Amino acid sequence: MRHLRVALLVALIASPAFGQSAADRAPARPRLGLVLSGGGARGAAHVGVLKVLEEIHVPVDLIAGASMGSIVGGLYATGMSPQEMEDALATMDWDGAFNDSVPRKEMPFRRKFDESSFLTKLTVGIQDGHVAMPTGLVEGQKLNFILRQLTLPSALVDDFDKLSIPFRATVTDVASGDGIVLSHGNVADAMRASMAFPGLFAPVELEGRLLVDGGVAENFPVKSARKAGAEVLVAVNIGTPPKGKETLTSLTKIINQVTSAATARNVKEAKEAIGPQDVFIEPDLGDISFIDFKRVRDAVAAGEKAARAQVEELRKFSVPEAEYRAWRERTRRKPYKPFEISSIELVNPSPVSNEIILSHMKTKPGPLDMKLLEEDLSSINSIGEFDLIDFRIVPRDAGNVLQIVIKDRAWGRTSARFGINLNSDFKGNNGFELLASVSRTQVNRLGAEWRVIAGVGEITTIFGEFFQPVKVSSPFFVSGIASWQRQTPLVPVEGLGTVGVQEKQYLWGAVAGVGDGRFWEMRAGAQLGHLWTDPTTSEALQPESVDRGAVVARLTVDSRDNVPFPSKGAALRVAMDWETPALGADGSTRRLYGIGMAAFSSGKNVFQVLATGGSPVKTDLPYYDGFKLGGFRRLSGYTSDELYGPYMAFGSVTYLREINRFKTSIIGGAYYLGVSLEAGNVWRIGSDVSLSDLRYAGSAFIGIDSPLGPVYVAYGRAEGGRSALTFQLGVAF
C-alpha cells in the first residue's frame, strides 16, 4: 500500500499540470469564455453581467474583449471584483481622463502667455515645411495613468495567460487594417490600444505596430475567444444598433451611428458564430450613448437586468459553492503592497535635457507613491514639449526600476497657433483681428526659444522675441524683442470730437528678468524705436515723427484657472515706461499702468473683481500714449475705446453662473449667464481726477467657453441712457 501511494505521488509530480497556477489548469468542466464587445460608455453593462455571473457561481476561464469590453475584461482578469469596477468607473473623472490639457495652474508661465493671446485651442506643428497635425484629439496622458494604476498589481505580468484569468484584447493594425489579438505584454497597454478610437485617441505603438480600437476589426471577439481555447461562451454585445436618419439630430448621435456602421458587419458575423451551447446577452441600453460616462450605473443596471432575464440559461455553467469559492479565492486580487523602487531611469528621445525633466520629479527610490508619481508626470507634461509621459516598472536583479518614458512630440519643436478677435455693436461699429504665431522651443540645450507673432485687422502687428534662460532650470533669463505696429485709433480732441490718427511704430530692445516659472515674472530693460503719426480726418493735429527710447519694467502675476472665465485665482500686471533722452528719446515722460483681478467661486457661482488704472508720473503724456475705456465690461454701453486720455481709473464686479458644460471636455467649455457693475473714467488733466466724476455702467450677458475662444452676447447700459448690444468672439478681459 505504501508503495502504491509513493507511485501515485511520483506520477502526480511528473504530471504537466503539477505546479501550474490554478488559472492555467484546464478545468474538468467545459472551458467558459466571456466575450465582451466594444461600445464606449455602454460597456459598463458588462459589469452588470459579471455581477449576476458571480451571484449564481459561474466561474470564468477566459476573457476576450474589444474596446471598452477590453477595459472591463482586463480589470476582471487582473482580479478586480464587479463592485470595485462599478465604483471605479462611476466615480472616475472621465472628462479629465479624455482631456490631455495641463491644468492652467501647472502651466509654465510662457505657455500661459500663449493661452492669453491665442484663445483658440488649435495648435499645429510645422515639420519640413509642411503642417503636421496630431494623430488624435487625445494622446491619452491621463487615461494611460488611470489604467496603469488600476492594473498595478499585474504590472510585472507579461503573459496574459498568467493573469488571474487568461485574457485577450483585440486591436487593429493601422498600417495593414488587420485585426490582432494581444496575448502578452503589459495589460494596461493592451487595454489602452484596444479602445483607441481612430481620430479621437492617438494610436498606440506596440512592438513596432501602430494600433487602434479593436472594434474596427473585431468588435465582438467571439472567434478570438474560441481560438484562445473557449469551449462554451457567455457573449455580451453592447454595440449601438443603427438608427433611422430622423434620429440623427446631434454630433454625438451621428458619431454613434458611424461607429455602429463601422462595426456592424463584424458583429453580425460574430453573432452567427454563437452556437446553441452558448449564451448570448444583449442589454437594452436605451438612449445611453458611447460617451455617456456619467450614466455608468444606469448601464450596469441594464446589463444586470439582461443577465437576470437569462439566468436559467446561465445556471448551466454554475458550479458548487465550494468549487466557486476556491475559484474566486485564486482569481481575486490580493491587497496591494506598493512596489519598492530601487532606482529611476529616463527613456528620453527628445531634445529636452534629462536635467530639466528630473527637476520636475519628487519621486525617489523607495515605496512607490502613486499620487506623488501622478503629480510628477503632470509636472513633466506641463513643460509642453511631449506627446505623452508614461511610466513602467521594470524588474532587474538589483530591484524594481521605475522607468519614466517620454514620447517625443511627433511634429517636432516648431509649432503654429491661431487666434481671432471679433466684435460688433450692431450699429456699424465692428472690429476684427486675426492672429498667428510661430514658435520654436529647445533651440539649445538651455531651453531657449523664439517666437514670432503676426496680426492683421484693426491693428497690424509683427512681434518677435528670443528668450534665453541663463542656465538649465534657472529662474533668470534674458530676452531680445523687436516689433512693428500700425493702427488708426480714434482720438478725442476737445472741440472736434474724435480724430482718426494713423500710427506706425517700430521698437526693439533687450530685457533681463526672473520668475518662478509658473506664477510670476519680473523683467526690466531698455527699448528703442520710432513713431510716426498722421491725422487722417482733421488738420487740428499735426503729423509727428518721434524717436523713442525708454527704460521699461514689468511685473506679471497669473494664477487664474481659466483666462476668459476664471473661477479662482488672480492676475496682476504693473508696467512702468520711462522715456528719456539718454536713450535717444525726443522727450522725457514716465507712464505707469496697472491691472489686477481676482476670482473666487462657490459651486457654480463665480465672482470676479477687477481694478485698473494708468497715469503719467510727474510729466505729461502725448495723446498716443494715453489710455482707453469703453466697450463690453470696460464701461458697457459706450462704444469700444470711446474714452481716451492720459489719466484712467476703472473697476468692476462681475457675477457668473455656470448653466451647463459640454458633455465631454475633449472639446471643453461651458455656458454662463453673467452680470457686471462697472465704474470708471478718463481725464485729460490730473487735477480733474475725482471719484465724484466716475461714469457708471453695467451689463447682462451670455458667455460660452468655446473651442474657438470665448463668445459673448451682451447688453450694456450706461448712465445717461446709453446702451449697446454687443457680440464678441475671442476677447478676454
XYZ file of C-alpha atoms in Angstrom:
733
model
C 0.000 0.000 0.000
C 2.838 2.319 0.911
C 4.497 1.630 -2.440
C 1.246 2.389 -4.219
C 0.985 5.796 -2.535
C 4.590 6.613 -3.483
C 3.917 5.595 -7.094
C 0.850 7.827 -7.217
C 2.799 10.765 -5.795
C 5.591 10.316 -8.350
C 3.034 10.171 -11.135
C 1.403 13.345 -9.851
C 4.683 15.222 -9.692
C 5.501 14.096 -13.205
C 2.163 15.360 -14.460
C 2.447 18.505 -16.685
C -0.330 20.142 -14.682
C 1.522 19.825 -11.370
C 2.960 23.176 -10.180
C 0.928 25.288 -12.641
C -1.254 28.108 -11.307
C -4.904 27.379 -10.864
C -5.736 29.801 -13.636
C -3.536 27.767 -16.028
C -5.038 24.360 -15.259
C -7.729 23.213 -17.628
C -10.974 22.634 -15.705
C -12.761 19.310 -15.904
C -15.919 21.174 -16.983
C -16.119 22.904 -20.420
C -13.821 25.901 -20.534
C -16.032 29.018 -20.305
C -15.079 32.068 -22.335
C -16.537 35.517 -21.619
C -16.851 37.706 -24.726
C -17.265 41.456 -24.143
C -17.913 43.768 -27.083
C -16.956 47.399 -27.538
C -19.352 50.300 -27.192
C -17.821 53.132 -25.169
C -19.720 54.078 -22.027
C -22.319 51.427 -22.840
C -19.629 48.881 -21.943
C -20.364 49.415 -18.243
C -23.248 46.988 -18.860
C -20.633 44.211 -18.864
C -20.114 44.844 -15.152
C -23.809 44.141 -14.518
C -23.497 40.784 -16.321
C -20.447 39.915 -14.193
C -22.431 40.659 -11.040
C -25.040 38.082 -11.995
C -22.405 35.503 -13.008
C -20.787 35.829 -9.595
C -24.137 35.665 -7.838
C -25.020 32.321 -9.450
C -21.470 30.940 -9.110
C -20.360 30.890 -12.735
C -16.545 30.823 -12.959
C -14.902 32.408 -15.989
C -11.914 30.652 -17.547
C -11.061 33.068 -20.340
C -11.960 36.646 -21.313
C -11.832 38.238 -24.763
C -12.683 41.926 -25.037
C -12.720 44.725 -27.574
C -12.535 48.457 -26.853
C -14.490 49.158 -23.659
C -15.027 45.398 -23.370
C -11.249 45.055 -23.048
C -11.256 47.576 -20.180
C -13.877 45.652 -18.190
C -12.399 42.300 -19.204
C -8.837 43.340 -18.403
C -9.776 44.639 -14.953
C -11.692 41.430 -14.173
C -8.781 39.360 -15.460
C -6.417 41.147 -13.053
C -8.648 40.285 -10.115
C -10.902 43.302 -9.645
C -14.417 42.492 -8.406
C -17.536 43.695 -10.295
C -18.471 46.036 -7.451
C -14.979 47.526 -7.389
C -15.209 48.041 -11.139
C -18.613 49.700 -10.924
C -17.409 52.079 -8.217
C -14.202 52.862 -10.139
C -15.998 53.513 -13.431
C -18.815 55.513 -11.819
C -16.534 57.797 -9.798
C -13.820 58.232 -12.423
C -13.320 61.725 -13.816
C -13.972 60.713 -17.420
C -13.893 64.270 -18.707
C -10.456 64.626 -17.150
C -9.365 61.230 -18.484
C -10.241 62.310 -22.033
C -8.528 65.678 -21.726
C -4.758 65.893 -22.096
C -4.609 69.619 -21.405
C -2.450 70.653 -18.481
C -4.313 72.409 -15.640
C -3.553 76.077 -16.031
C -2.017 76.367 -12.569
C 0.647 73.863 -13.684
C 1.441 75.568 -16.992
C 4.827 77.201 -17.486
C 4.491 80.947 -17.363
C 5.339 81.359 -21.025
C 2.636 78.901 -22.060
C 0.177 80.999 -20.049
C 1.153 83.940 -22.225
C 0.355 81.921 -25.341
C -3.020 80.936 -23.940
C -3.881 84.519 -23.063
C -3.011 85.785 -26.530
C -4.334 82.896 -28.600
C -7.523 81.717 -27.063
C -8.316 79.153 -29.735
C -7.208 75.675 -28.788
C -5.868 74.778 -32.237
C -2.113 74.270 -32.375
C -0.380 72.636 -35.330
C 3.172 71.590 -35.961
C 5.415 72.680 -38.793
C 7.802 69.993 -39.984
C 9.895 70.045 -43.157
C 7.891 72.995 -44.401
C 4.558 71.197 -44.017
C 1.748 71.451 -41.494
C 1.704 68.473 -39.113
C -1.421 67.563 -37.180
C -1.789 65.353 -34.108
C -2.717 61.721 -34.761
C -5.695 62.061 -32.426
C -7.572 64.636 -30.384
C -6.411 62.853 -27.240
C -2.987 61.312 -26.743
C -4.157 59.591 -23.562
C -1.830 61.024 -20.927
C -4.335 60.863 -18.082
C -6.158 57.758 -19.283
C -2.843 55.894 -19.503
C -2.074 56.673 -15.891
C -5.544 55.611 -14.733
C -5.249 52.246 -16.497
C -1.764 51.629 -15.123
C -2.928 52.476 -11.630
C -5.950 50.159 -11.856
C -3.802 47.269 -13.117
C -0.738 47.954 -10.973
C -0.868 44.593 -9.125
C -0.312 42.919 -12.515
C 2.341 45.369 -13.751
C 5.068 42.690 -13.891
C 2.951 40.064 -15.693
C 3.806 39.951 -19.404
C 1.895 36.795 -20.355
C -1.880 37.275 -20.295
C -2.355 33.558 -19.651
C -0.691 34.141 -16.281
C -3.160 36.775 -15.148
C -5.757 35.756 -12.583
C -7.952 34.881 -15.572
C -6.433 34.400 -19.061
C -7.188 37.460 -21.182
C -7.229 38.558 -24.831
C -7.648 42.080 -26.206
C -8.470 42.758 -29.841
C -6.803 45.662 -31.658
C -6.450 46.835 -35.245
C -3.164 47.399 -37.073
C -3.435 50.847 -38.690
C -0.923 50.044 -41.441
C -2.470 46.788 -42.630
C -6.035 47.091 -41.370
C -5.729 43.597 -39.907
C -7.232 42.579 -36.617
C -4.714 41.437 -33.999
C -5.301 39.629 -30.736
C -2.965 40.684 -27.922
C -1.999 37.875 -25.558
C 1.170 39.265 -23.979
C 2.837 42.499 -22.947
C 1.533 44.950 -20.396
C -2.194 44.599 -19.784
C -2.687 48.378 -19.431
C -1.066 48.896 -22.849
C -3.379 46.281 -24.364
C -6.474 47.882 -22.854
C -5.426 51.376 -23.974
C -4.706 50.195 -27.539
C -7.973 48.296 -27.763
C -10.022 51.422 -27.024
C -8.025 53.880 -29.174
C -10.962 55.024 -31.297
C -9.466 56.370 -34.561
C -9.380 60.159 -34.748
C -10.343 60.565 -31.111
C -7.400 58.779 -29.489
C -3.899 58.689 -30.866
C -2.772 55.194 -31.941
C -0.648 53.129 -29.569
C 2.688 51.797 -30.781
C 3.477 48.285 -29.553
C 6.219 46.037 -30.905
C 6.653 48.209 -33.991
C 2.942 48.237 -34.844
C 0.597 51.215 -34.750
C -2.607 50.022 -33.095
C -6.120 51.407 -32.747
C -9.520 50.301 -31.472
C -10.138 46.579 -31.719
C -13.741 47.319 -32.604
C -12.669 48.332 -36.110
C -11.628 44.753 -36.968
C -13.431 42.618 -34.360
C -15.821 44.457 -32.081
C -17.416 41.254 -30.819
C -14.443 38.844 -30.386
C -16.276 35.509 -30.475
C -13.742 33.941 -32.863
C -10.815 35.166 -30.783
C -12.282 33.581 -27.660
C -12.737 30.234 -29.400
C -9.209 30.378 -30.847
C -7.863 31.008 -27.331
C -9.482 27.777 -26.137
C -13.013 28.638 -25.020
C -15.379 25.702 -25.407
C -18.575 27.472 -24.370
C -19.318 31.195 -24.355
C -21.199 33.855 -22.491
C -21.202 36.531 -25.173
C -22.318 40.089 -24.341
C -22.930 42.608 -27.115
C -23.489 46.246 -26.144
C -22.967 47.862 -29.534
C -25.404 50.518 -30.660
C -27.790 49.302 -33.369
C -28.034 51.652 -36.389
C -30.965 54.080 -36.295
C -33.017 55.985 -38.844
C -31.889 59.350 -40.180
C -34.725 61.139 -38.353
C -32.917 60.388 -35.063
C -29.562 61.834 -36.164
C -30.090 65.237 -34.603
C -26.713 65.899 -32.941
C -22.977 65.411 -33.492
C -22.890 62.770 -30.760
C -25.672 60.771 -32.403
C -24.027 60.976 -35.812
C -20.657 59.770 -34.440
C -22.512 56.997 -32.622
C -24.171 55.979 -35.892
C -20.889 56.000 -37.821
C -19.299 53.843 -35.117
C -22.173 51.381 -35.296
C -21.982 51.183 -39.085
C -18.233 50.550 -38.970
C -18.626 47.559 -36.678
C -21.960 46.217 -37.922
C -20.508 43.670 -40.331
C -18.024 42.040 -37.964
C -20.624 41.995 -35.169
C -23.096 40.251 -37.478
C -20.509 37.588 -38.378
C -19.702 37.077 -34.695
C -23.359 36.584 -33.797
C -23.658 33.900 -36.456
C -20.766 32.023 -34.802
C -22.659 31.713 -31.500
C -23.937 28.152 -31.041
C -26.742 26.580 -29.016
C -24.310 25.649 -26.240
C -23.514 29.359 -25.729
C -25.470 32.151 -24.033
C -25.924 35.415 -25.920
C -26.822 38.572 -23.949
C -27.701 41.910 -25.489
C -28.712 44.508 -22.844
C -31.310 47.142 -23.686
C -29.321 50.329 -23.109
C -31.921 52.708 -24.495
C -30.524 56.153 -25.216
C -27.215 55.674 -23.372
C -24.608 56.773 -25.902
C -20.976 55.771 -26.195
C -19.880 58.979 -24.389
C -22.469 58.931 -21.580
C -19.935 58.043 -18.891
C -22.000 59.867 -16.301
C -24.582 57.084 -16.711
C -22.273 54.224 -15.762
C -24.572 52.923 -13.035
C -27.556 53.009 -15.429
C -25.572 50.879 -17.884
C -24.546 48.460 -15.108
C -28.201 48.076 -14.115
C -29.190 47.394 -17.743
C -26.543 44.674 -18.020
C -27.661 43.106 -14.766
C -31.290 43.126 -15.922
C -30.404 41.444 -19.227
C -28.366 38.729 -17.476
C -31.153 38.015 -14.990
C -33.560 37.547 -17.891
C -31.391 34.593 -18.965
C -30.371 33.388 -15.537
C -31.730 29.870 -16.107
C -29.601 29.516 -19.234
C -26.585 30.835 -17.347
C -27.082 28.401 -14.463
C -25.958 25.525 -16.673
C -22.443 26.920 -16.166
C -22.753 27.178 -12.373
C -20.522 25.126 -10.077
C -20.974 24.049 -6.436
C -20.368 26.731 -3.833
C -17.114 25.237 -2.518
C -15.650 24.967 -6.014
C -16.705 28.516 -6.830
C -15.292 29.850 -3.582
C -11.941 28.214 -4.388
C -12.024 29.723 -7.917
C -12.790 33.179 -6.622
C -10.087 32.935 -3.974
C -7.372 32.211 -6.524
C -8.607 34.780 -9.072
C -9.435 37.746 -6.813
C -6.567 40.202 -6.395
C -4.860 40.368 -3.038
C -4.369 43.632 -1.089
C -1.905 45.774 -2.980
C 1.507 46.347 -1.451
C 3.376 49.322 -3.003
C 6.304 48.384 -5.217
C 9.747 49.016 -3.795
C 11.646 51.102 -6.324
C 15.411 50.706 -6.365
C 16.152 53.394 -8.964
C 14.636 55.734 -11.563
C 15.507 55.762 -15.257
C 14.551 58.106 -18.094
C 13.746 56.885 -21.588
C 14.007 60.255 -23.289
C 14.383 60.532 -27.092
C 13.521 64.263 -27.026
C 15.995 67.186 -27.149
C 14.814 68.310 -23.703
C 17.632 67.597 -21.273
C 17.258 64.930 -18.607
C 18.193 67.588 -16.071
C 15.121 69.645 -16.962
C 12.834 66.609 -16.788
C 14.237 65.358 -13.478
C 13.818 68.829 -11.967
C 10.063 68.212 -12.186
C 10.186 64.948 -10.193
C 9.797 64.499 -6.448
C 9.505 60.692 -6.542
C 12.546 58.964 -5.064
C 13.620 55.317 -4.663
C 11.593 53.511 -2.021
C 7.895 52.566 -1.744
C 6.130 53.856 -4.863
C 3.694 56.677 -4.018
C 1.208 56.725 -6.925
C -0.272 60.097 -6.003
C 3.157 61.700 -5.978
C 4.079 59.963 -9.238
C 0.909 61.280 -10.870
C 1.857 64.803 -9.807
C 5.353 64.288 -11.200
C 4.118 63.098 -14.592
C 1.686 66.002 -14.758
C 4.503 68.401 -13.927
C 6.717 66.931 -16.666
C 3.792 67.164 -19.077
C 3.443 70.849 -18.206
C 6.781 71.513 -19.936
C 4.660 71.290 -23.085
C 7.299 69.559 -25.207
C 5.993 65.986 -25.341
C 3.089 63.992 -26.720
C 2.994 61.620 -23.752
C 4.740 60.906 -20.460
C 4.314 57.330 -19.267
C 5.882 55.023 -16.709
C 6.901 51.386 -16.447
C 8.022 49.177 -13.602
C 10.869 47.002 -14.836
C 12.255 44.144 -12.694
C 16.053 43.994 -12.514
C 18.500 41.933 -10.485
C 19.095 44.916 -8.214
C 15.355 45.531 -7.741
C 12.411 47.192 -9.493
C 13.286 50.130 -11.715
C 10.808 52.952 -12.290
C 11.134 53.999 -15.938
C 9.796 57.390 -16.991
C 9.074 57.000 -20.693
C 8.911 60.102 -22.885
C 7.057 60.057 -26.183
C 8.520 62.959 -28.104
C 6.347 65.459 -29.901
C 5.586 63.962 -33.309
C 5.691 67.288 -35.124
C 8.995 68.451 -33.659
C 9.789 71.711 -31.919
C 8.205 74.213 -34.317
C 4.503 74.924 -33.964
C 1.887 77.447 -35.029
C -1.089 78.789 -33.137
C -4.013 80.933 -34.244
C -6.404 83.393 -32.665
C -9.302 85.566 -33.655
C -10.993 88.622 -32.153
C -14.330 89.842 -33.476
C -16.685 92.422 -32.024
C -19.770 94.296 -33.150
C -22.304 96.597 -31.500
C -24.771 96.057 -34.378
C -24.652 99.807 -35.109
C -21.889 99.759 -37.692
C -19.019 99.729 -35.183
C -17.222 96.493 -35.945
C -13.750 95.278 -35.317
C -11.681 92.256 -36.120
C -8.173 90.939 -35.628
C -6.620 87.720 -36.896
C -3.555 86.453 -35.070
C -0.982 83.791 -35.802
C 2.211 82.791 -34.066
C 5.107 80.537 -34.993
C 7.422 79.408 -32.242
C 10.349 77.065 -31.825
C 11.357 75.621 -28.495
C 14.516 73.879 -27.283
C 16.690 75.904 -29.611
C 19.669 74.989 -27.458
C 20.431 72.740 -24.505
C 19.485 75.506 -22.036
C 15.899 75.559 -23.312
C 15.964 78.756 -25.401
C 13.027 79.550 -27.647
C 11.944 82.090 -30.233
C 8.518 83.310 -31.202
C 7.059 85.444 -33.990
C 3.523 86.823 -33.706
C 1.658 88.492 -36.572
C -1.753 90.116 -36.561
C -3.944 91.810 -39.165
C -7.115 93.811 -38.703
C -7.720 96.969 -36.693
C -4.131 96.622 -35.552
C -1.494 95.251 -37.898
C 1.492 93.988 -35.955
C 4.603 91.828 -36.092
C 6.353 90.903 -32.870
C 9.421 88.726 -32.362
C 11.216 87.530 -29.250
C 14.212 85.349 -28.454
C 14.080 84.012 -24.911
C 17.202 82.563 -23.300
C 17.410 81.027 -19.797
C 20.744 81.759 -18.104
C 21.190 78.049 -17.369
C 19.116 74.863 -17.216
C 16.065 75.323 -14.987
C 17.334 78.750 -13.916
C 14.785 81.386 -12.805
C 16.880 84.043 -14.570
C 16.654 84.847 -18.263
C 17.466 87.400 -20.931
C 15.269 88.282 -23.866
C 15.603 90.231 -27.100
C 12.471 91.752 -28.667
C 11.507 93.582 -31.860
C 8.111 94.779 -33.100
C 6.345 96.800 -35.777
C 2.767 98.059 -35.448
C 0.253 100.090 -37.437
C -3.186 101.242 -36.306
C -5.645 104.079 -36.784
C -7.279 104.867 -33.436
C -9.979 107.494 -32.975
C -8.571 110.132 -30.629
C -10.955 112.533 -28.817
C -9.912 116.149 -29.413
C -11.598 118.906 -27.450
C -13.949 120.869 -29.655
C -13.528 118.488 -32.591
C -14.946 115.183 -31.379
C -12.856 112.231 -32.474
C -9.999 112.380 -34.936
C -8.621 109.361 -36.783
C -4.841 109.170 -36.406
C -2.707 106.718 -38.335
C 0.116 105.468 -36.144
C 3.151 103.458 -37.240
C 5.809 102.377 -34.793
C 8.781 100.046 -34.539
C 10.534 99.070 -31.324
C 13.463 96.861 -30.416
C 15.201 96.145 -27.169
C 16.534 93.756 -24.590
C 15.459 92.823 -21.085
C 16.653 90.689 -18.209
C 14.248 89.002 -15.857
C 13.477 86.473 -13.180
C 10.455 84.348 -12.374
C 9.292 81.237 -10.612
C 8.429 79.560 -13.919
C 4.706 79.292 -13.239
C 3.045 82.164 -11.446
C 5.086 85.352 -11.729
C 7.726 87.111 -13.763
C 9.645 90.360 -13.462
C 11.590 91.878 -16.322
C 13.377 95.164 -16.914
C 15.430 96.584 -19.741
C 15.517 99.123 -22.495
C 13.665 99.577 -25.765
C 14.362 101.923 -28.655
C 12.323 102.830 -31.697
C 10.461 105.392 -33.755
C 6.851 106.561 -34.057
C 5.064 108.254 -36.954
C 1.594 109.784 -36.574
C -0.557 111.158 -39.366
C -4.056 112.578 -38.626
C -6.380 111.410 -41.364
C -9.580 113.383 -40.693
C -8.512 116.742 -39.265
C -5.804 119.362 -39.550
C -6.081 120.161 -35.847
C -3.391 117.620 -35.123
C -0.104 117.780 -36.963
C 1.889 114.775 -38.196
C 4.703 113.789 -35.881
C 7.914 111.822 -36.203
C 9.237 110.863 -32.807
C 12.340 108.952 -31.698
C 11.676 106.686 -28.755
C 13.963 105.320 -26.062
C 12.768 104.068 -22.717
C 13.626 102.106 -19.643
C 10.846 99.553 -19.198
C 9.862 97.428 -16.228
C 7.109 94.817 -15.941
C 5.720 92.674 -13.141
C 3.239 89.991 -14.155
C 1.432 87.546 -11.871
C -1.067 84.945 -13.070
C -2.644 82.141 -11.046
C -6.032 82.033 -12.823
C -7.527 78.636 -13.602
C -9.002 79.973 -16.856
C -8.386 83.115 -18.882
C -11.798 84.199 -20.209
C -13.880 82.635 -17.410
C -11.708 82.330 -14.295
C -13.400 80.842 -11.233
C -10.409 81.094 -8.912
C -7.011 82.683 -8.839
C -5.710 86.157 -9.528
C -3.802 88.129 -12.141
C -1.748 91.297 -11.873
C 0.252 93.350 -14.331
C 2.170 96.507 -13.431
C 4.136 98.337 -16.129
C 6.422 101.367 -15.952
C 7.832 103.100 -19.059
C 10.366 105.915 -18.688
C 11.107 107.733 -21.915
C 14.441 109.506 -21.594
C 16.745 111.450 -23.928
C 19.591 109.374 -22.504
C 18.282 106.521 -24.673
C 17.622 108.730 -27.707
C 14.015 109.760 -26.969
C 12.831 113.162 -28.178
C 11.144 113.826 -24.835
C 11.018 112.727 -21.225
C 7.871 111.046 -19.939
C 7.034 108.472 -17.302
C 3.974 106.282 -17.645
C 2.552 103.904 -15.015
C -0.140 101.319 -15.708
C -1.618 98.525 -13.641
C -4.429 95.981 -13.856
C -5.420 93.370 -11.317
C -8.255 90.907 -10.922
C -9.281 88.150 -8.568
C -11.860 85.403 -8.923
C -13.481 83.086 -6.429
C -16.409 80.711 -6.595
C -18.979 78.799 -4.615
C -20.397 75.859 -6.538
C -21.469 77.190 -9.919
C -21.459 80.802 -8.723
C -18.408 82.829 -9.692
C -17.440 86.319 -8.550
C -14.766 88.431 -10.238
C -13.336 91.737 -9.062
C -11.196 93.890 -11.343
C -9.393 97.208 -10.978
C -7.181 99.042 -13.453
C -5.649 102.459 -13.793
C -2.993 104.455 -15.576
C -1.317 107.801 -15.208
C 1.753 109.855 -16.124
C 4.241 110.300 -13.279
C 5.168 113.972 -12.811
C 5.211 114.501 -16.569
C 2.759 114.990 -19.415
C 1.773 112.217 -21.782
C 1.370 112.646 -25.527
C -2.020 111.542 -26.812
C -0.586 108.433 -28.455
C 0.488 107.081 -25.056
C -2.879 107.674 -23.406
C -5.369 105.140 -22.014
C -8.703 103.944 -23.378
C -12.055 102.915 -21.936
C -15.342 101.883 -23.451
C -16.970 98.687 -24.626
C -18.208 95.450 -23.093
C -17.154 95.258 -19.413
C -14.963 98.339 -19.945
C -17.881 100.758 -19.391
C -20.590 98.774 -21.163
C -22.981 100.929 -23.165
C -20.137 103.011 -24.580
C -18.566 102.088 -27.896
C -15.213 100.330 -27.876
C -12.336 102.651 -26.794
C -14.651 105.658 -26.928
C -12.988 107.388 -23.959
C -9.330 108.382 -24.334
C -6.953 110.293 -22.080
C -3.669 110.332 -20.071
C -5.411 109.512 -16.751
C -7.630 106.473 -16.313
C -9.317 104.562 -13.498
C -11.759 101.706 -13.716
C -13.231 98.983 -11.517
C -15.863 96.275 -11.940
C -17.580 93.426 -10.157
C -18.876 90.528 -12.271
C -21.119 87.646 -11.289
C -21.187 84.474 -13.400
C -23.424 81.448 -13.124
C -22.422 78.272 -14.917
C -25.514 76.974 -16.717
C -24.181 73.859 -18.413
C -20.946 72.191 -19.534
C -20.224 70.444 -22.783
C -20.745 66.684 -22.491
C -17.069 65.938 -22.756
C -14.036 68.054 -22.135
C -12.451 66.772 -25.325
C -13.894 69.956 -26.821
C -14.071 71.680 -23.444
C -16.080 74.590 -22.228
C -19.299 75.657 -20.595
C -22.189 78.123 -20.864
C -22.573 81.056 -18.465
C -25.019 83.802 -17.575
C -23.448 86.910 -16.139
C -23.969 90.471 -14.963
C -21.425 93.210 -14.321
C -21.373 96.501 -12.410
C -18.748 98.982 -13.632
C -17.380 102.412 -12.752
C -14.567 104.415 -14.307
C -13.468 107.378 -16.382
C -10.577 109.001 -18.214
C -9.316 112.522 -17.620
C -7.107 114.859 -19.584
C -5.792 116.833 -16.613
C -4.549 115.328 -13.387
C -6.311 117.911 -11.243
C -9.642 116.763 -12.720
C -9.259 113.202 -11.422
C -12.044 112.636 -8.903
C -14.178 109.739 -7.702
C -17.172 112.050 -7.925
C -16.611 112.199 -11.673
C -16.870 108.455 -12.285
C -19.123 107.102 -15.016
C -21.297 104.114 -14.128
C -22.392 101.233 -16.316
C -23.394 97.586 -16.258
C -24.117 94.620 -18.490
C -26.021 91.360 -18.693
C -24.537 88.695 -20.944
C -24.346 85.110 -22.107
C -20.822 83.675 -22.278
C -19.632 80.472 -23.944
C -16.192 78.985 -23.351
C -15.981 77.507 -26.849
C -13.173 75.732 -28.768
C -12.787 78.897 -30.874
C -12.369 81.054 -27.798
C -14.763 82.931 -25.537
C -18.042 84.052 -27.094
C -20.194 86.795 -25.563
C -23.592 88.216 -26.416
C -24.183 91.165 -24.101
C -26.483 94.078 -23.418
C -24.730 97.019 -21.823
C -26.177 100.195 -20.379
C -24.503 103.309 -19.013
C -25.779 106.382 -17.235
C -27.392 108.928 -19.496
C -29.405 106.287 -21.311
C -26.503 104.975 -23.386
C -26.900 101.339 -24.355
C -25.304 98.800 -26.663
C -25.942 95.246 -27.797
C -22.578 93.589 -28.294
C -21.243 90.405 -29.854
C -17.652 89.410 -29.083
C -15.541 86.415 -30.035
C -12.068 85.816 -28.698
C -11.731 88.775 -26.380
C -10.764 88.017 -22.806
C -10.799 90.677 -20.105
